[in-house]
Amino acid sequence: MKATGKNFVITVDGPSGAGKSTISKRIAARLSLIYIDTGAMYRSVAWAALKQGINLTDTTALDQLLSNIKIRFQADDDKNLVFCNDNDVTTEIRTPQIDQLASAVSGVPLVRDALLPLQREAAQGCPAIIDGRDAGTVIFPEAELKIYLDADLKARARRRLKDQAGSSEISLQSVTQAIADRDAADSSRAQAPLRMADDAILIDSTNLTIEDVCEKILQLFHARFDKHEEEPDHE
Ligand code: DC
């Protein structure tokens, strides 16, 4: 894929709670890109495994689940609806139970191998922004613009707690611990661990607003793509 500004990929990786999905959705809206939430794909597998009572160590059952799974996204105003096997799972995949199960699911090589082609296919032929942990390192190593969005653990936990304000008795301490555990699991797994791609641009959002981060990404985008737009296409 060439950086012609017509067809390109932006990847946004980073740890939990850094603001990847909020920011990616806004950038998608501003630049008319399709938004691919790869975390929602792992969450959907976790949801389906839970529904079907499949243990993650049962590779035969998991293999069968993966060969039949259908995951699709549907943009709906500012929402990104997620469907798994034709069920709207948008809300159900955001529970603390699925947070944990998705993290475990994402460490299973069989699952990663099955989702990789689906993630690439989802962006086929369309300018896209991909939100994940390994979007810039594994899914789209040739992406034209790679962002690594980080923030300190306390700031990320506070944001998560705010998002989960409806769900009562969760404390800042337990959210901080849950995020730290997920960070550790995501960064230490053998296959496609969370890490910043060598050619990614680091944005630390600890003291930035969502709009500040979007502006930075848009500036990077325009600096890179407006220049290419003016160049002849030597494909
Ligand atoms: O971004 P999220 O919290 O919705 O992701 C859910 C889980 O999936 C999280 O534990 C990390 C994992 N994940 C991954 O391993 N690779 C990705 N590309 C995206 C998410």
Short mmCIF file of C-alpha atoms and ligand atoms in Angstrom, two decimals:
data_model
loop_
_atom_site.label_atom_id
_atom_site.label_comp_id
_atom_site.label_asym_id
_atom_site.label_seq_id
_atom_site.Cartn_x
_atom_site.Cartn_y
_atom_site.Cartn_z
CA MET A 1 0.00 0.00 0.00
CA LYS A 2 1.45 3.38 -0.92
CA ALA A 3 1.22 6.58 1.04
CA THR A 4 -0.74 8.36 -1.66
CA GLY A 5 -3.36 9.65 0.77
CA LYS A 6 -5.99 7.60 -1.08
CA ASN A 7 -5.41 4.27 0.55
CA PHE A 8 -3.47 4.06 3.76
CA VAL A 9 -3.38 2.57 7.19
CA ILE A 10 -2.89 4.34 10.51
CA THR A 11 -2.16 2.08 13.48
CA VAL A 12 -2.77 3.06 17.09
CA ASP A 13 -1.22 0.76 19.68
CA GLY A 14 -0.66 1.11 23.38
CA PRO A 15 -1.70 -0.20 26.79
CA SER A 16 -5.23 -0.39 28.20
CA GLY A 17 -6.90 2.91 29.03
CA ALA A 18 -4.56 5.12 27.01
CA GLY A 19 -7.53 6.39 24.98
CA LYS A 20 -6.87 4.44 21.77
CA SER A 21 -10.47 3.69 20.88
CA THR A 22 -11.92 7.15 21.65
CA ILE A 23 -9.16 8.82 19.70
CA SER A 24 -9.18 6.36 16.80
CA LYS A 25 -12.94 6.78 16.39
CA ARG A 26 -12.59 10.56 16.26
CA ILE A 27 -9.77 10.41 13.75
CA ALA A 28 -11.81 7.94 11.68
CA ALA A 29 -14.71 10.41 11.63
CA ARG A 30 -12.48 13.40 10.80
CA LEU A 31 -10.64 11.64 7.96
CA SER A 32 -13.46 9.33 6.74
CA LEU A 33 -11.55 6.17 7.58
CA ILE A 34 -12.92 2.84 8.60
CA TYR A 35 -12.20 2.07 12.23
CA ILE A 36 -11.11 -1.43 13.18
CA ASP A 37 -11.15 -2.28 16.85
CA THR A 38 -8.97 -5.40 17.08
CA GLY A 39 -9.48 -5.60 20.85
CA ALA A 40 -13.22 -6.06 20.19
CA MET A 41 -12.31 -9.09 18.07
CA TYR A 42 -10.48 -10.72 21.01
CA ARG A 43 -13.38 -9.73 23.24
CA SER A 44 -15.82 -11.37 20.81
CA VAL A 45 -13.87 -14.63 20.88
CA ALA A 46 -13.91 -14.47 24.70
CA TRP A 47 -17.67 -13.81 24.63
CA ALA A 48 -18.31 -16.74 22.26
CA ALA A 49 -16.10 -19.10 24.31
CA LEU A 50 -17.97 -18.11 27.48
CA LYS A 51 -21.38 -18.55 25.81
CA GLN A 52 -20.42 -21.98 24.48
CA GLY A 53 -18.74 -23.07 27.73
CA ILE A 54 -15.41 -23.62 26.00
CA ASN A 55 -12.30 -23.89 28.08
CA LEU A 56 -9.33 -22.09 26.56
CA THR A 57 -7.18 -25.18 26.96
CA ASP A 58 -9.59 -27.24 24.82
CA THR A 59 -7.87 -26.60 21.49
CA THR A 60 -10.28 -28.77 19.47
CA ALA A 61 -13.35 -26.86 20.67
CA LEU A 62 -11.55 -23.52 20.34
CA ASP A 63 -10.43 -24.38 16.83
CA GLN A 64 -14.03 -25.16 15.89
CA LEU A 65 -15.26 -21.92 17.45
CA LEU A 66 -12.64 -19.97 15.50
CA SER A 67 -13.39 -21.61 12.17
CA ASN A 68 -17.06 -20.65 12.43
CA ILE A 69 -16.83 -17.26 14.11
CA LYS A 70 -18.27 -14.23 12.33
CA ILE A 71 -17.27 -10.83 13.67
CA ARG A 72 -18.40 -7.65 12.04
CA PHE A 73 -18.50 -3.95 12.84
CA GLN A 74 -21.22 -1.49 12.00
CA ALA A 75 -20.83 2.24 12.38
CA ASP A 76 -23.90 3.78 14.01
CA ASP A 77 -23.59 7.53 14.62
CA ASP A 78 -20.72 7.83 17.10
CA LYS A 79 -21.05 4.19 18.16
CA ASN A 80 -19.18 1.28 16.69
CA LEU A 81 -21.51 -1.70 16.96
CA VAL A 82 -19.88 -5.12 17.24
CA PHE A 83 -21.64 -8.26 16.08
CA CYS A 84 -20.43 -11.76 16.88
CA ASN A 85 -22.21 -14.62 15.13
CA ASP A 86 -25.01 -12.14 14.34
CA ASN A 87 -25.52 -11.13 17.99
CA ASP A 88 -25.07 -7.49 18.91
CA VAL A 89 -22.36 -7.86 21.59
CA THR A 90 -21.38 -4.18 21.75
CA THR A 91 -22.23 -3.83 25.45
CA GLU A 92 -21.74 -7.41 26.60
CA ILE A 93 -18.07 -7.49 25.60
CA ARG A 94 -17.23 -4.55 27.92
CA THR A 95 -17.74 -6.25 31.29
CA PRO A 96 -14.87 -6.84 33.78
CA GLN A 97 -15.33 -10.60 33.20
CA ILE A 98 -14.76 -10.21 29.47
CA ASP A 99 -11.83 -7.81 30.16
CA GLN A 100 -10.09 -10.69 31.91
CA LEU A 101 -11.15 -13.44 29.57
CA ALA A 102 -10.19 -11.43 26.47
CA SER A 103 -6.74 -10.89 27.94
CA ALA A 104 -6.38 -14.66 28.47
CA VAL A 105 -7.80 -15.37 24.99
CA SER A 106 -5.34 -12.97 23.38
CA GLY A 107 -2.42 -15.00 24.75
CA VAL A 108 -3.56 -18.17 22.94
CA PRO A 109 -1.54 -18.55 19.69
CA LEU A 110 -4.41 -20.41 17.98
CA VAL A 111 -6.63 -17.37 18.51
CA ARG A 112 -4.05 -14.86 17.32
CA ASP A 113 -3.37 -16.92 14.20
CA ALA A 114 -7.09 -17.08 13.40
CA LEU A 115 -7.78 -13.37 13.96
CA LEU A 116 -4.78 -12.02 12.05
CA PRO A 117 -6.21 -12.64 8.54
CA LEU A 118 -9.62 -11.32 9.65
CA GLN A 119 -7.99 -8.12 10.91
CA ARG A 120 -6.10 -7.62 7.66
CA GLU A 121 -9.20 -8.43 5.61
CA ALA A 122 -11.27 -5.88 7.52
CA ALA A 123 -9.04 -3.09 6.19
CA GLN A 124 -8.75 -4.47 2.67
CA GLY A 125 -8.86 -1.75 0.08
CA CYS A 126 -10.10 1.02 2.40
CA PRO A 127 -8.24 3.77 4.21
CA ALA A 128 -8.38 2.57 7.80
CA ILE A 129 -7.34 3.23 11.36
CA ILE A 130 -6.54 0.11 13.37
CA ASP A 131 -6.61 0.13 17.15
CA GLY A 132 -4.80 -2.63 19.01
CA ARG A 133 -1.64 -3.86 20.68
CA ASP A 134 0.19 -5.33 17.68
CA ALA A 135 -1.37 -3.29 14.85
CA GLY A 136 1.89 -1.58 13.92
CA THR A 137 4.22 -4.49 14.69
CA VAL A 138 2.34 -7.51 13.31
CA ILE A 139 -1.00 -6.74 11.62
CA PHE A 140 0.20 -3.84 9.48
CA PRO A 141 3.99 -3.59 9.75
CA GLU A 142 3.91 -1.50 6.55
CA ALA A 143 1.37 1.02 7.88
CA GLU A 144 2.03 4.56 6.71
CA LEU A 145 1.53 6.16 10.12
CA LYS A 146 2.04 4.38 13.42
CA ILE A 147 1.08 5.90 16.74
CA TYR A 148 1.94 4.46 20.14
CA LEU A 149 -0.40 6.02 22.65
CA ASP A 150 0.66 5.80 26.27
CA ALA A 151 -0.25 7.43 29.60
CA ASP A 152 0.80 6.73 33.14
CA LEU A 153 -0.97 3.94 34.98
CA LYS A 154 -2.85 6.19 37.44
CA ALA A 155 -4.21 8.39 34.65
CA ARG A 156 -5.34 5.35 32.69
CA ALA A 157 -7.03 3.82 35.74
CA ARG A 158 -8.85 7.08 36.49
CA ARG A 159 -10.15 7.23 32.92
CA ARG A 160 -11.34 3.61 33.04
CA LEU A 161 -13.11 4.23 36.32
CA LYS A 162 -14.87 7.22 34.80
CA ASP A 163 -15.96 5.07 31.83
CA GLN A 164 -17.33 2.47 34.23
CA ALA A 165 -19.08 5.03 36.44
CA GLY A 166 -22.37 3.19 36.02
CA SER A 167 -20.99 0.00 37.49
CA SER A 168 -21.05 0.96 41.19
CA GLU A 169 -18.59 -0.43 43.67
CA ILE A 170 -15.42 -0.69 41.54
CA SER A 171 -12.58 1.15 43.29
CA LEU A 172 -9.67 3.06 41.78
CA GLN A 173 -7.34 0.57 43.42
CA SER A 174 -8.99 -2.46 41.84
CA VAL A 175 -9.12 -0.81 38.40
CA THR A 176 -5.43 0.14 38.71
CA GLN A 177 -4.55 -3.43 39.64
CA ALA A 178 -6.64 -4.91 36.82
CA ILE A 179 -4.98 -2.61 34.26
CA ALA A 180 -1.50 -3.36 35.62
CA ASP A 181 -2.21 -7.10 35.35
CA ARG A 182 -3.45 -6.74 31.78
CA ASP A 183 -0.43 -4.61 30.83
CA ALA A 184 1.87 -7.28 32.25
CA ALA A 185 0.04 -10.08 30.41
CA ASP A 186 -0.11 -8.13 27.12
CA SER A 187 3.58 -7.19 27.27
CA SER A 188 4.96 -10.55 28.30
CA ARG A 189 3.10 -12.99 26.05
CA ALA A 190 5.24 -14.95 23.62
CA GLN A 191 3.29 -14.10 20.47
CA ALA A 192 2.82 -10.49 19.33
CA PRO A 193 3.42 -8.84 22.73
CA LEU A 194 2.52 -5.21 23.26
CA ARG A 195 5.50 -3.15 22.21
CA MET A 196 6.13 0.04 20.34
CA ALA A 197 7.11 -0.48 16.68
CA ASP A 198 10.54 0.97 15.88
CA ASP A 199 8.96 3.44 13.46
CA ALA A 200 6.00 4.40 15.66
CA ILE A 201 5.54 7.89 17.10
CA LEU A 202 5.04 7.99 20.84
CA ILE A 203 2.29 10.23 22.22
CA ASP A 204 2.02 10.40 26.00
CA SER A 205 -1.56 11.42 26.75
CA THR A 206 -1.18 11.69 30.55
CA ASN A 207 -1.59 15.45 30.53
CA LEU A 208 -3.36 15.86 27.20
CA THR A 209 -7.05 16.10 26.40
CA ILE A 210 -8.64 13.85 23.80
CA GLU A 211 -8.78 16.83 21.46
CA ASP A 212 -5.05 17.58 22.03
CA VAL A 213 -4.14 14.03 21.05
CA CYS A 214 -6.41 14.11 17.99
CA GLU A 215 -4.82 17.39 16.89
CA LYS A 216 -1.33 15.89 17.19
CA ILE A 217 -2.31 12.86 15.12
CA LEU A 218 -4.01 15.03 12.50
CA GLN A 219 -0.90 17.19 12.25
CA LEU A 220 1.26 14.10 11.77
CA PHE A 221 -1.18 12.80 9.20
CA HIS A 222 -1.25 16.05 7.20
CA ALA A 223 2.53 16.47 7.40
CA ARG A 224 2.94 13.00 5.94
CA PHE A 225 0.09 12.65 3.49
CA ASP A 226 -0.44 16.13 2.11
CA LYS A 227 3.17 16.00 0.90
CA HIS A 228 2.59 12.67 -0.83
CA GLU A 229 -0.67 13.89 -2.36
CA GLU A 230 1.31 16.46 -4.33
CA GLU A 231 3.78 13.88 -5.61
CA PRO A 232 3.15 11.87 -8.77
CA ASP A 233 2.13 8.28 -8.16
CA HIS A 234 5.04 6.05 -9.26
CA GLU A 235 3.26 2.78 -8.58
O1 DC B 1 -8.17 -2.97 23.62
P1 DC B 1 -9.04 -3.93 24.43
O2 DC B 1 -8.97 -3.69 25.91
O3 DC B 1 -10.44 -3.96 23.95
O4 DC B 1 -8.41 -5.38 24.15
C1 DC B 1 -8.93 -6.55 24.76
C2 DC B 1 -7.79 -7.53 24.99
O5 DC B 1 -7.27 -7.99 23.75
C3 DC B 1 -6.61 -6.94 25.77
O6 DC B 1 -6.31 -7.76 26.88
C4 DC B 1 -5.46 -6.94 24.81
C5 DC B 1 -5.86 -7.86 23.71
N1 DC B 1 -5.48 -7.38 22.39
C6 DC B 1 -4.39 -7.94 21.78
O7 DC B 1 -3.74 -8.80 22.38
N2 DC B 1 -4.05 -7.56 20.52
C7 DC B 1 -4.74 -6.62 19.89
N3 DC B 1 -4.37 -6.26 18.64
C8 DC B 1 -5.84 -6.01 20.51
C9 DC B 1 -6.18 -6.40 21.78
#
